[in-house]
PDB file as gemmi writes it, atoms N, CA and C in Angstrom:
CRYST1    1.000    1.000    1.000  90.00  90.00  90.00 P 1                      
ATOM      1  N   UNK A   1       2.476 -27.586  -7.590  1.00  0.00           N  
ATOM      2  CA  UNK A   1       2.257 -26.306  -6.964  1.00  0.00           C  
ATOM      3  C   UNK A   1       1.314 -25.500  -7.845  1.00  0.00           C  
ATOM      4  N   UNK A   2       0.281 -24.957  -7.251  1.00  0.00           N  
ATOM      5  CA  UNK A   2      -0.681 -24.127  -7.965  1.00  0.00           C  
ATOM      6  C   UNK A   2      -0.429 -22.662  -7.632  1.00  0.00           C  
ATOM      7  N   UNK A   3      -0.667 -21.799  -8.599  1.00  0.00           N  
ATOM      8  CA  UNK A   3      -0.545 -20.362  -8.387  1.00  0.00           C  
ATOM      9  C   UNK A   3      -1.947 -19.771  -8.446  1.00  0.00           C  
ATOM     10  N   UNK A   4      -2.294 -19.026  -7.412  1.00  0.00           N  
ATOM     11  CA  UNK A   4      -3.615 -18.406  -7.327  1.00  0.00           C  
ATOM     12  C   UNK A   4      -3.440 -16.895  -7.415  1.00  0.00           C  
ATOM     13  N   UNK A   5      -4.105 -16.281  -8.403  1.00  0.00           N  
ATOM     14  CA  UNK A   5      -4.065 -14.830  -8.552  1.00  0.00           C  
ATOM     15  C   UNK A   5      -5.366 -14.247  -8.027  1.00  0.00           C  
ATOM     16  N   UNK A   6      -5.255 -13.289  -7.108  1.00  0.00           N  
ATOM     17  CA  UNK A   6      -6.433 -12.641  -6.543  1.00  0.00           C  
ATOM     18  C   UNK A   6      -6.272 -11.129  -6.657  1.00  0.00           C  
ATOM     19  N   UNK A   7      -7.250 -10.480  -7.287  1.00  0.00           N  
ATOM     20  CA  UNK A   7      -7.266  -9.027  -7.345  1.00  0.00           C  
ATOM     21  C   UNK A   7      -7.960  -8.531  -6.087  1.00  0.00           C  
ATOM     22  N   UNK A   8      -7.305  -7.606  -5.373  1.00  0.00           N  
ATOM     23  CA  UNK A   8      -7.829  -7.166  -4.083  1.00  0.00           C  
ATOM     24  C   UNK A   8      -7.766  -5.650  -3.952  1.00  0.00           C  
ATOM     25  N   UNK A   9      -8.466  -5.163  -2.938  1.00  0.00           N  
ATOM     26  CA  UNK A   9      -8.489  -3.745  -2.599  1.00  0.00           C  
ATOM     27  C   UNK A   9      -8.393  -3.628  -1.089  1.00  0.00           C  
ATOM     28  N   UNK A  10      -7.592  -2.683  -0.617  1.00  0.00           N  
ATOM     29  CA  UNK A  10      -7.540  -2.394   0.809  1.00  0.00           C  
ATOM     30  C   UNK A  10      -7.700  -0.883   0.970  1.00  0.00           C  
ATOM     31  N   UNK A  11      -8.583  -0.498   1.879  1.00  0.00           N  
ATOM     32  CA  UNK A  11      -8.790   0.910   2.185  1.00  0.00           C  
ATOM     33  C   UNK A  11      -8.573   1.143   3.661  1.00  0.00           C  
ATOM     34  N   UNK A  12      -7.862   2.208   3.989  1.00  0.00           N  
ATOM     35  CA  UNK A  12      -7.560   2.510   5.383  1.00  0.00           C  
ATOM     36  C   UNK A  12      -7.952   3.954   5.661  1.00  0.00           C  
ATOM     37  N   UNK A  13      -8.743   4.157   6.708  1.00  0.00           N  
ATOM     38  CA  UNK A  13      -9.151   5.477   7.166  1.00  0.00           C  
ATOM     39  C   UNK A  13      -8.313   5.810   8.378  1.00  0.00           C  
ATOM     40  N   UNK A  14      -7.485   6.833   8.296  1.00  0.00           N  
ATOM     41  CA  UNK A  14      -6.534   7.125   9.361  1.00  0.00           C  
ATOM     42  C   UNK A  14      -7.024   8.119  10.405  1.00  0.00           C  
ATOM     43  N   UNK A  15      -8.134   8.722  10.322  1.00  0.00           N  
ATOM     44  CA  UNK A  15      -8.752   9.564  11.371  1.00  0.00           C  
ATOM     45  C   UNK A  15      -7.820  10.131  12.438  1.00  0.00           C  
ATOM     46  N   UNK A  16      -6.694  10.667  12.072  1.00  0.00           N  
ATOM     47  CA  UNK A  16      -5.726  11.342  12.957  1.00  0.00           C  
ATOM     48  C   UNK A  16      -5.242  10.498  14.128  1.00  0.00           C  
ATOM     49  N   UNK A  17      -5.195   9.178  13.988  1.00  0.00           N  
ATOM     50  CA  UNK A  17      -4.693   8.339  15.083  1.00  0.00           C  
ATOM     51  C   UNK A  17      -3.185   8.185  15.032  1.00  0.00           C  
ATOM     52  N   UNK A  18      -2.551   8.732  14.046  1.00  0.00           N  
ATOM     53  CA  UNK A  18      -1.106   8.631  13.901  1.00  0.00           C  
ATOM     54  C   UNK A  18      -0.744   8.953  12.470  1.00  0.00           C  
ATOM     55  N   UNK A  19       0.529   9.009  12.185  1.00  0.00           N  
ATOM     56  CA  UNK A  19       0.903   9.408  10.833  1.00  0.00           C  
ATOM     57  C   UNK A  19       1.547   8.292  10.022  1.00  0.00           C  
ATOM     58  N   UNK A  20       1.668   7.083  10.544  1.00  0.00           N  
ATOM     59  CA  UNK A  20       2.231   5.966   9.789  1.00  0.00           C  
ATOM     60  C   UNK A  20       1.229   4.820   9.733  1.00  0.00           C  
ATOM     61  N   UNK A  21       1.002   4.300   8.541  1.00  0.00           N  
ATOM     62  CA  UNK A  21       0.076   3.189   8.352  1.00  0.00           C  
ATOM     63  C   UNK A  21       0.829   2.018   7.744  1.00  0.00           C  
ATOM     64  N   UNK A  22       0.860   0.894   8.450  1.00  0.00           N  
ATOM     65  CA  UNK A  22       1.385  -0.327   7.864  1.00  0.00           C  
ATOM     66  C   UNK A  22       0.224  -0.973   7.134  1.00  0.00           C  
ATOM     67  N   UNK A  23       0.278  -0.976   5.818  1.00  0.00           N  
ATOM     68  CA  UNK A  23      -0.876  -1.307   4.991  1.00  0.00           C  
ATOM     69  C   UNK A  23      -1.331  -2.745   5.159  1.00  0.00           C  
ATOM     70  N   UNK A  24      -0.420  -3.696   5.135  1.00  0.00           N  
ATOM     71  CA  UNK A  24      -0.795  -5.101   5.225  1.00  0.00           C  
ATOM     72  C   UNK A  24      -0.560  -5.625   6.639  1.00  0.00           C  
ATOM     73  N   UNK A  25      -0.877  -4.817   7.659  1.00  0.00           N  
ATOM     74  CA  UNK A  25      -0.582  -5.178   9.052  1.00  0.00           C  
ATOM     75  C   UNK A  25      -1.304  -6.442   9.477  1.00  0.00           C  
ATOM     76  N   UNK A  26      -2.586  -6.553   9.172  1.00  0.00           N  
ATOM     77  CA  UNK A  26      -3.321  -7.736   9.593  1.00  0.00           C  
ATOM     78  C   UNK A  26      -3.296  -8.819   8.523  1.00  0.00           C  
ATOM     79  N   UNK A  27      -2.907  -8.453   7.329  1.00  0.00           N  
ATOM     80  CA  UNK A  27      -2.873  -9.402   6.214  1.00  0.00           C  
ATOM     81  C   UNK A  27      -1.509  -9.310   5.544  1.00  0.00           C  
ATOM     82  N   UNK A  28      -0.437  -9.328   6.387  1.00  0.00           N  
ATOM     83  CA  UNK A  28       0.921  -9.206   5.864  1.00  0.00           C  
ATOM     84  C   UNK A  28       1.173 -10.325   4.867  1.00  0.00           C  
ATOM     85  N   UNK A  29       1.709  -9.980   3.691  1.00  0.00           N  
ATOM     86  CA  UNK A  29       1.932 -11.030   2.707  1.00  0.00           C  
ATOM     87  C   UNK A  29       2.865 -12.117   3.237  1.00  0.00           C  
ATOM     88  N   UNK A  30       2.478 -13.363   3.039  1.00  0.00           N  
ATOM     89  CA  UNK A  30       3.303 -14.485   3.468  1.00  0.00           C  
ATOM     90  C   UNK A  30       4.500 -14.666   2.552  1.00  0.00           C  
ATOM     91  N   UNK A  31       5.435 -15.487   2.965  1.00  0.00           N  
ATOM     92  CA  UNK A  31       6.638 -15.698   2.159  1.00  0.00           C  
ATOM     93  C   UNK A  31       6.314 -16.357   0.826  1.00  0.00           C  
ATOM     94  N   UNK A  32       5.140 -16.974   0.715  1.00  0.00           N  
ATOM     95  CA  UNK A  32       4.756 -17.615  -0.544  1.00  0.00           C  
ATOM     96  C   UNK A  32       3.888 -16.689  -1.406  1.00  0.00           C  
ATOM     97  N   UNK A  33       3.853 -15.395  -1.063  1.00  0.00           N  
ATOM     98  CA  UNK A  33       3.038 -14.443  -1.807  1.00  0.00           C  
ATOM     99  C   UNK A  33       3.886 -13.316  -2.390  1.00  0.00           C  
ATOM    100  N   UNK A  34       3.431 -12.785  -3.504  1.00  0.00           N  
ATOM    101  CA  UNK A  34       3.987 -11.573  -4.092  1.00  0.00           C  
ATOM    102  C   UNK A  34       2.812 -10.662  -4.400  1.00  0.00           C  
ATOM    103  N   UNK A  35       2.945  -9.393  -4.034  1.00  0.00           N  
ATOM    104  CA  UNK A  35       1.883  -8.429  -4.277  1.00  0.00           C  
ATOM    105  C   UNK A  35       2.372  -7.415  -5.300  1.00  0.00           C  
ATOM    106  N   UNK A  36       1.550  -7.191  -6.319  1.00  0.00           N  
ATOM    107  CA  UNK A  36       1.843  -6.164  -7.312  1.00  0.00           C  
ATOM    108  C   UNK A  36       0.799  -5.058  -7.137  1.00  0.00           C  
ATOM    109  N   UNK A  37       1.248  -3.910  -6.678  1.00  0.00           N  
ATOM    110  CA  UNK A  37       0.342  -2.790  -6.430  1.00  0.00           C  
ATOM    111  C   UNK A  37       0.180  -1.989  -7.712  1.00  0.00           C  
ATOM    112  N   UNK A  38      -1.062  -1.816  -8.131  1.00  0.00           N  
ATOM    113  CA  UNK A  38      -1.385  -1.094  -9.353  1.00  0.00           C  
ATOM    114  C   UNK A  38      -1.690   0.372  -9.075  1.00  0.00           C  
ATOM    115  N   UNK A  39      -2.331   0.642  -7.922  1.00  0.00           N  
ATOM    116  CA  UNK A  39      -2.777   2.006  -7.641  1.00  0.00           C  
ATOM    117  C   UNK A  39      -2.707   2.288  -6.146  1.00  0.00           C  
ATOM    118  N   UNK A  40      -2.202   3.483  -5.803  1.00  0.00           N  
ATOM    119  CA  UNK A  40      -2.244   3.982  -4.433  1.00  0.00           C  
ATOM    120  C   UNK A  40      -2.874   5.365  -4.489  1.00  0.00           C  
ATOM    121  N   UNK A  41      -4.114   5.457  -4.024  1.00  0.00           N  
ATOM    122  CA  UNK A  41      -4.806   6.741  -3.949  1.00  0.00           C  
ATOM    123  C   UNK A  41      -4.775   7.237  -2.515  1.00  0.00           C  
ATOM    124  N   UNK A  42      -4.418   8.505  -2.324  1.00  0.00           N  
ATOM    125  CA  UNK A  42      -4.384   9.092  -0.993  1.00  0.00           C  
ATOM    126  C   UNK A  42      -5.275  10.330  -1.003  1.00  0.00           C  
ATOM    127  N   UNK A  43      -6.154  10.412  -0.018  1.00  0.00           N  
ATOM    128  CA  UNK A  43      -7.025  11.570   0.156  1.00  0.00           C  
ATOM    129  C   UNK A  43      -6.731  12.170   1.520  1.00  0.00           C  
ATOM    130  N   UNK A  44      -6.595  13.497   1.590  1.00  0.00           N  
ATOM    131  CA  UNK A  44      -6.218  14.122   2.846  1.00  0.00           C  
ATOM    132  C   UNK A  44      -7.161  15.253   3.212  1.00  0.00           C  
ATOM    133  N   UNK A  45      -7.409  15.384   4.518  1.00  0.00           N  
ATOM    134  CA  UNK A  45      -8.182  16.506   5.018  1.00  0.00           C  
ATOM    135  C   UNK A  45      -7.284  17.723   5.252  1.00  0.00           C  
ATOM    136  N   UNK A  46      -5.992  17.498   5.407  1.00  0.00           N  
ATOM    137  CA  UNK A  46      -5.033  18.579   5.646  1.00  0.00           C  
ATOM    138  C   UNK A  46      -4.052  18.707   4.496  1.00  0.00           C  
ATOM    139  N   UNK A  47      -2.839  19.142   4.814  1.00  0.00           N  
ATOM    140  CA  UNK A  47      -1.820  19.362   3.786  1.00  0.00           C  
ATOM    141  C   UNK A  47      -0.504  18.647   4.108  1.00  0.00           C  
ATOM    142  N   UNK A  48      -0.543  17.349   4.323  1.00  0.00           N  
ATOM    143  CA  UNK A  48       0.695  16.642   4.650  1.00  0.00           C  
ATOM    144  C   UNK A  48       1.504  16.301   3.397  1.00  0.00           C  
ATOM    145  N   UNK A  49       2.722  15.869   3.631  1.00  0.00           N  
ATOM    146  CA  UNK A  49       3.522  15.221   2.592  1.00  0.00           C  
ATOM    147  C   UNK A  49       3.492  13.740   2.906  1.00  0.00           C  
ATOM    148  N   UNK A  50       3.392  12.894   1.889  1.00  0.00           N  
ATOM    149  CA  UNK A  50       3.248  11.455   2.079  1.00  0.00           C  
ATOM    150  C   UNK A  50       4.489  10.741   1.557  1.00  0.00           C  
ATOM    151  N   UNK A  51       4.979   9.776   2.335  1.00  0.00           N  
ATOM    152  CA  UNK A  51       6.117   8.948   1.963  1.00  0.00           C  
ATOM    153  C   UNK A  51       5.684   7.486   2.014  1.00  0.00           C  
ATOM    154  N   UNK A  52       6.090   6.701   1.017  1.00  0.00           N  
ATOM    155  CA  UNK A  52       5.763   5.282   0.956  1.00  0.00           C  
ATOM    156  C   UNK A  52       7.058   4.490   1.080  1.00  0.00           C  
ATOM    157  N   UNK A  53       7.092   3.519   2.011  1.00  0.00           N  
ATOM    158  CA  UNK A  53       8.265   2.660   2.160  1.00  0.00           C  
ATOM    159  C   UNK A  53       7.877   1.207   1.931  1.00  0.00           C  
ATOM    160  N   UNK A  54       8.774   0.493   1.285  1.00  0.00           N  
ATOM    161  CA  UNK A  54       8.604  -0.917   0.972  1.00  0.00           C  
ATOM    162  C   UNK A  54       9.779  -1.646   1.589  1.00  0.00           C  
ATOM    163  N   UNK A  55       9.524  -2.395   2.677  1.00  0.00           N  
ATOM    164  CA  UNK A  55      10.572  -3.120   3.396  1.00  0.00           C  
ATOM    165  C   UNK A  55      11.685  -2.178   3.853  1.00  0.00           C  
ATOM    166  N   UNK A  56      11.289  -1.045   4.451  1.00  0.00           N  
ATOM    167  CA  UNK A  56      12.190  -0.014   4.991  1.00  0.00           C  
ATOM    168  C   UNK A  56      12.972   0.747   3.923  1.00  0.00           C  
ATOM    169  N   UNK A  57      12.659   0.558   2.660  1.00  0.00           N  
ATOM    170  CA  UNK A  57      13.281   1.319   1.573  1.00  0.00           C  
ATOM    171  C   UNK A  57      12.260   2.325   1.072  1.00  0.00           C  
ATOM    172  N   UNK A  58      12.662   3.596   0.959  1.00  0.00           N  
ATOM    173  CA  UNK A  58      11.738   4.628   0.500  1.00  0.00           C  
ATOM    174  C   UNK A  58      11.461   4.441  -0.986  1.00  0.00           C  
ATOM    175  N   UNK A  59      10.206   4.190  -1.320  1.00  0.00           N  
ATOM    176  CA  UNK A  59       9.791   4.009  -2.713  1.00  0.00           C  
ATOM    177  C   UNK A  59       9.256   5.311  -3.301  1.00  0.00           C  
ATOM    178  N   UNK A  60       8.526   6.074  -2.500  1.00  0.00           N  
ATOM    179  CA  UNK A  60       7.989   7.366  -2.911  1.00  0.00           C  
ATOM    180  C   UNK A  60       8.251   8.329  -1.769  1.00  0.00           C  
ATOM    181  N   UNK A  61       8.917   9.439  -2.035  1.00  0.00           N  
ATOM    182  CA  UNK A  61       9.284  10.362  -0.972  1.00  0.00           C  
ATOM    183  C   UNK A  61       8.555  11.690  -1.113  1.00  0.00           C  
ATOM    184  N   UNK A  62       7.921  12.089  -0.060  1.00  0.00           N  
ATOM    185  CA  UNK A  62       7.370  13.429   0.108  1.00  0.00           C  
ATOM    186  C   UNK A  62       6.518  13.931  -1.045  1.00  0.00           C  
ATOM    187  N   UNK A  63       5.412  13.259  -1.285  1.00  0.00           N  
ATOM    188  CA  UNK A  63       4.429  13.749  -2.231  1.00  0.00           C  
ATOM    189  C   UNK A  63       3.518  14.697  -1.469  1.00  0.00           C  
ATOM    190  N   UNK A  64       3.532  15.983  -1.832  1.00  0.00           N  
ATOM    191  CA  UNK A  64       2.736  16.980  -1.111  1.00  0.00           C  
ATOM    192  C   UNK A  64       1.280  16.926  -1.543  1.00  0.00           C  
ATOM    193  N   UNK A  65       0.382  16.980  -0.565  1.00  0.00           N  
ATOM    194  CA  UNK A  65      -1.058  16.995  -0.824  1.00  0.00           C  
ATOM    195  C   UNK A  65      -1.640  18.335  -0.424  1.00  0.00           C  
ATOM    196  N   UNK A  66      -2.716  18.707  -1.080  1.00  0.00           N  
ATOM    197  CA  UNK A  66      -3.482  19.860  -0.638  1.00  0.00           C  
ATOM    198  C   UNK A  66      -4.744  19.343   0.028  1.00  0.00           C  
ATOM    199  N   UNK A  67      -5.373  20.176   0.819  1.00  0.00           N  
ATOM    200  CA  UNK A  67      -6.552  19.752   1.564  1.00  0.00           C  
ATOM    201  C   UNK A  67      -7.671  19.310   0.635  1.00  0.00           C  
ATOM    202  N   UNK A  68      -8.347  18.232   1.037  1.00  0.00           N  
ATOM    203  CA  UNK A  68      -9.503  17.691   0.316  1.00  0.00           C  
ATOM    204  C   UNK A  68      -9.180  17.331  -1.135  1.00  0.00           C  
ATOM    205  N   UNK A  69      -8.012  16.760  -1.333  1.00  0.00           N  
ATOM    206  CA  UNK A  69      -7.568  16.345  -2.656  1.00  0.00           C  
ATOM    207  C   UNK A  69      -7.271  14.855  -2.640  1.00  0.00           C  
ATOM    208  N   UNK A  70      -7.589  14.181  -3.743  1.00  0.00           N  
ATOM    209  CA  UNK A  70      -7.192  12.781  -3.914  1.00  0.00           C  
ATOM    210  C   UNK A  70      -6.097  12.747  -4.961  1.00  0.00           C  
ATOM    211  N   UNK A  71      -5.018  12.025  -4.651  1.00  0.00           N  
ATOM    212  CA  UNK A  71      -3.873  11.978  -5.564  1.00  0.00           C  
ATOM    213  C   UNK A  71      -3.426  10.541  -5.767  1.00  0.00           C  
ATOM    214  N   UNK A  72      -3.148  10.172  -7.011  1.00  0.00           N  
ATOM    215  CA  UNK A  72      -2.568   8.871  -7.353  1.00  0.00           C  
ATOM    216  C   UNK A  72      -1.063   8.982  -7.164  1.00  0.00           C  
ATOM    217  N   UNK A  73      -0.487   8.077  -6.369  1.00  0.00           N  
ATOM    218  CA  UNK A  73       0.947   8.145  -6.078  1.00  0.00           C  
ATOM    219  C   UNK A  73       1.804   7.353  -7.053  1.00  0.00           C  
ATOM    220  N   UNK A  74       1.230   6.365  -7.728  1.00  0.00           N  
ATOM    221  CA  UNK A  74       2.025   5.509  -8.611  1.00  0.00           C  
ATOM    222  C   UNK A  74       1.876   5.895 -10.082  1.00  0.00           C  
ATOM    223  N   UNK A  75       2.986   5.778 -10.810  1.00  0.00           N  
ATOM    224  CA  UNK A  75       2.943   5.881 -12.270  1.00  0.00           C  
ATOM    225  C   UNK A  75       3.252   4.526 -12.901  1.00  0.00           C  
ATOM    226  N   UNK A  76       3.862   3.636 -12.136  1.00  0.00           N  
ATOM    227  CA  UNK A  76       4.184   2.277 -12.553  1.00  0.00           C  
ATOM    228  C   UNK A  76       3.830   1.330 -11.405  1.00  0.00           C  
ATOM    229  N   UNK A  77       3.551   0.061 -11.683  1.00  0.00           N  
ATOM    230  CA  UNK A  77       3.263  -0.890 -10.597  1.00  0.00           C  
ATOM    231  C   UNK A  77       4.443  -1.022  -9.632  1.00  0.00           C  
ATOM    232  N   UNK A  78       4.128  -1.365  -8.389  1.00  0.00           N  
ATOM    233  CA  UNK A  78       5.131  -1.535  -7.345  1.00  0.00           C  
ATOM    234  C   UNK A  78       4.990  -2.938  -6.772  1.00  0.00           C  
ATOM    235  N   UNK A  79       6.099  -3.637  -6.602  1.00  0.00           N  
ATOM    236  CA  UNK A  79       6.084  -5.018  -6.123  1.00  0.00           C  
ATOM    237  C   UNK A  79       6.452  -5.068  -4.645  1.00  0.00           C  
ATOM    238  N   UNK A  80       5.652  -5.819  -3.873  1.00  0.00           N  
ATOM    239  CA  UNK A  80       5.939  -6.064  -2.460  1.00  0.00           C  
ATOM    240  C   UNK A  80       6.140  -7.562  -2.310  1.00  0.00           C  
ATOM    241  N   UNK A  81       7.339  -7.965  -1.917  1.00  0.00           N  
ATOM    242  CA  UNK A  81       7.636  -9.384  -1.752  1.00  0.00           C  
ATOM    243  C   UNK A  81       7.061  -9.890  -0.443  1.00  0.00           C  
ATOM    244  N   UNK A  82       6.762 -11.168  -0.413  1.00  0.00           N  
ATOM    245  CA  UNK A  82       6.197 -11.792   0.782  1.00  0.00           C  
ATOM    246  C   UNK A  82       7.101 -11.659   1.989  1.00  0.00           C  
ATOM    247  N   UNK A  83       6.490 -11.493   3.153  1.00  0.00           N  
ATOM    248  CA  UNK A  83       7.241 -11.392   4.396  1.00  0.00           C  
ATOM    249  C   UNK A  83       7.839 -10.024   4.659  1.00  0.00           C  
ATOM    250  N   UNK A  84       7.506  -9.016   3.833  1.00  0.00           N  
ATOM    251  CA  UNK A  84       8.055  -7.674   4.024  1.00  0.00           C  
ATOM    252  C   UNK A  84       6.946  -6.707   4.406  1.00  0.00           C  
ATOM    253  N   UNK A  85       7.330  -5.544   4.897  1.00  0.00           N  
ATOM    254  CA  UNK A  85       6.351  -4.540   5.316  1.00  0.00           C  
ATOM    255  C   UNK A  85       6.180  -3.475   4.242  1.00  0.00           C  
ATOM    256  N   UNK A  86       5.012  -2.868   4.237  1.00  0.00           N  
ATOM    257  CA  UNK A  86       4.691  -1.793   3.296  1.00  0.00           C  
ATOM    258  C   UNK A  86       3.977  -0.712   4.088  1.00  0.00           C  
ATOM    259  N   UNK A  87       4.547   0.503   4.126  1.00  0.00           N  
ATOM    260  CA  UNK A  87       4.040   1.566   4.987  1.00  0.00           C  
ATOM    261  C   UNK A  87       3.794   2.844   4.194  1.00  0.00           C  
ATOM    262  N   UNK A  88       2.675   3.507   4.512  1.00  0.00           N  
ATOM    263  CA  UNK A  88       2.376   4.835   3.993  1.00  0.00           C  
ATOM    264  C   UNK A  88       2.431   5.773   5.189  1.00  0.00           C  
ATOM    265  N   UNK A  89       3.259   6.830   5.087  1.00  0.00           N  
ATOM    266  CA  UNK A  89       3.455   7.720   6.230  1.00  0.00           C  
ATOM    267  C   UNK A  89       3.201   9.164   5.828  1.00  0.00           C  
ATOM    268  N   UNK A  90       2.555   9.895   6.732  1.00  0.00           N  
ATOM    269  CA  UNK A  90       2.249  11.306   6.540  1.00  0.00           C  
ATOM    270  C   UNK A  90       3.196  12.146   7.378  1.00  0.00           C  
ATOM    271  N   UNK A  91       3.511  13.359   6.904  1.00  0.00           N  
ATOM    272  CA  UNK A  91       4.397  14.245   7.652  1.00  0.00           C  
ATOM    273  C   UNK A  91       3.702  14.857   8.869  1.00  0.00           C  
ATOM    274  N   UNK A  92       2.369  14.793   8.899  1.00  0.00           N  
ATOM    275  CA  UNK A  92       1.611  15.320  10.033  1.00  0.00           C  
ATOM    276  C   UNK A  92       0.575  14.281  10.449  1.00  0.00           C  
ATOM    277  N   UNK A  93      -0.116  14.535  11.523  1.00  0.00           N  
ATOM    278  CA  UNK A  93      -1.147  13.594  11.965  1.00  0.00           C  
ATOM    279  C   UNK A  93      -2.520  13.973  11.409  1.00  0.00           C  
ATOM    280  N   UNK A  94      -2.550  14.795  10.344  1.00  0.00           N  
ATOM    281  CA  UNK A  94      -3.821  15.118   9.695  1.00  0.00           C  
ATOM    282  C   UNK A  94      -4.508  13.840   9.231  1.00  0.00           C  
ATOM    283  N   UNK A  95      -5.818  13.873   9.223  1.00  0.00           N  
ATOM    284  CA  UNK A  95      -6.591  12.726   8.750  1.00  0.00           C  
ATOM    285  C   UNK A  95      -6.335  12.498   7.271  1.00  0.00           C  
ATOM    286  N   UNK A  96      -6.018  11.252   6.905  1.00  0.00           N  
ATOM    287  CA  UNK A  96      -5.867  10.914   5.490  1.00  0.00           C  
ATOM    288  C   UNK A  96      -6.295   9.476   5.269  1.00  0.00           C  
ATOM    289  N   UNK A  97      -6.795   9.211   4.082  1.00  0.00           N  
ATOM    290  CA  UNK A  97      -7.251   7.885   3.692  1.00  0.00           C  
ATOM    291  C   UNK A  97      -6.349   7.351   2.594  1.00  0.00           C  
ATOM    292  N   UNK A  98      -6.145   6.038   2.606  1.00  0.00           N  
ATOM    293  CA  UNK A  98      -5.328   5.370   1.595  1.00  0.00           C  
ATOM    294  C   UNK A  98      -6.175   4.273   0.966  1.00  0.00           C  
ATOM    295  N   UNK A  99      -6.186   4.215  -0.360  1.00  0.00           N  
ATOM    296  CA  UNK A  99      -6.912   3.174  -1.097  1.00  0.00           C  
ATOM    297  C   UNK A  99      -5.920   2.510  -2.049  1.00  0.00           C  
ATOM    298  N   UNK A 100      -5.743   1.187  -1.902  1.00  0.00           N  
ATOM    299  CA  UNK A 100      -4.749   0.458  -2.693  1.00  0.00           C  
ATOM    300  C   UNK A 100      -5.423  -0.683  -3.446  1.00  0.00           C  
ATOM    301  N   UNK A 101      -5.196  -0.723  -4.753  1.00  0.00           N  
ATOM    302  CA  UNK A 101      -5.658  -1.836  -5.591  1.00  0.00           C  
ATOM    303  C   UNK A 101      -4.431  -2.660  -5.959  1.00  0.00           C  
ATOM    304  N   UNK A 102      -4.543  -3.991  -5.784  1.00  0.00           N  
ATOM    305  CA  UNK A 102      -3.365  -4.816  -6.001  1.00  0.00           C  
ATOM    306  C   UNK A 102      -3.729  -6.217  -6.458  1.00  0.00           C  
ATOM    307  N   UNK A 103      -2.732  -6.886  -7.004  1.00  0.00           N  
ATOM    308  CA  UNK A 103      -2.830  -8.291  -7.391  1.00  0.00           C  
ATOM    309  C   UNK A 103      -1.998  -9.095  -6.409  1.00  0.00           C  
ATOM    310  N   UNK A 104      -2.617 -10.085  -5.774  1.00  0.00           N  
ATOM    311  CA  UNK A 104      -1.918 -10.967  -4.855  1.00  0.00           C  
ATOM    312  C   UNK A 104      -1.663 -12.286  -5.577  1.00  0.00           C  
ATOM    313  N   UNK A 105      -0.393 -12.599  -5.775  1.00  0.00           N  
ATOM    314  CA  UNK A 105       0.002 -13.853  -6.420  1.00  0.00           C  
ATOM    315  C   UNK A 105       0.462 -14.789  -5.312  1.00  0.00           C  
ATOM    316  N   UNK A 106      -0.294 -15.878  -5.125  1.00  0.00           N  
ATOM    317  CA  UNK A 106      -0.017 -16.784  -4.019  1.00  0.00           C  
ATOM    318  C   UNK A 106       0.282 -18.171  -4.574  1.00  0.00           C  
ATOM    319  N   UNK A 107       1.418 -18.713  -4.136  1.00  0.00           N  
ATOM    320  CA  UNK A 107       1.798 -20.080  -4.530  1.00  0.00           C  
ATOM    321  C   UNK A 107       1.278 -21.027  -3.486  1.00  0.00           C  
ATOM    322  N   UNK A 108       0.471 -21.979  -3.898  1.00  0.00           N  
ATOM    323  CA  UNK A 108      -0.085 -22.966  -2.984  1.00  0.00           C  
ATOM    324  C   UNK A 108       0.463 -24.337  -3.318  1.00  0.00           C  
ATOM    325  N   UNK A 109       0.830 -25.076  -2.286  1.00  0.00           N  
ATOM    326  CA  UNK A 109       1.306 -26.445  -2.486  1.00  0.00           C  
ATOM    327  C   UNK A 109       0.082 -27.356  -2.545  1.00  0.00           C  
ATOM    328  N   UNK A 110      -0.013 -28.116  -3.619  1.00  0.00           N  
ATOM    329  CA  UNK A 110      -1.128 -29.060  -3.751  1.00  0.00           C  
ATOM    330  C   UNK A 110      -0.572 -30.472  -3.749  1.00  0.00           C  
ATOM    331  N   UNK A 111      -1.311 -31.379  -3.207  1.00  0.00           N  
ATOM    332  CA  UNK A 111      -0.850 -32.781  -3.164  1.00  0.00           C  
ATOM    333  C   UNK A 111      -1.798 -33.676  -3.911  1.00  0.00           C  
TER     334      UNK A 111                                                      
END                                                                             
């Protein structure tokens, strides 16, 4: 079994289409993957409070933003296990952007 480490970045522009973003919606980590999130930057056009959930467990609750501000939400790395969901949610439908830098650790079976 080989382990492949990939450093990645995902950016999401929420343009007021809703207040909840499932971050890895199209690239949900597989059961053979572990994601270590190093940074979560949130930029808002309004003044929402932001909540981060990891597999339906609240990891960061109600971080208040001011308009046109970028804020780092993490002080320590956060782990997302494969096959689970990771969501960033705003208290309002104000436009906000999320930028996440992470390490994807993927176990590959080699023959």
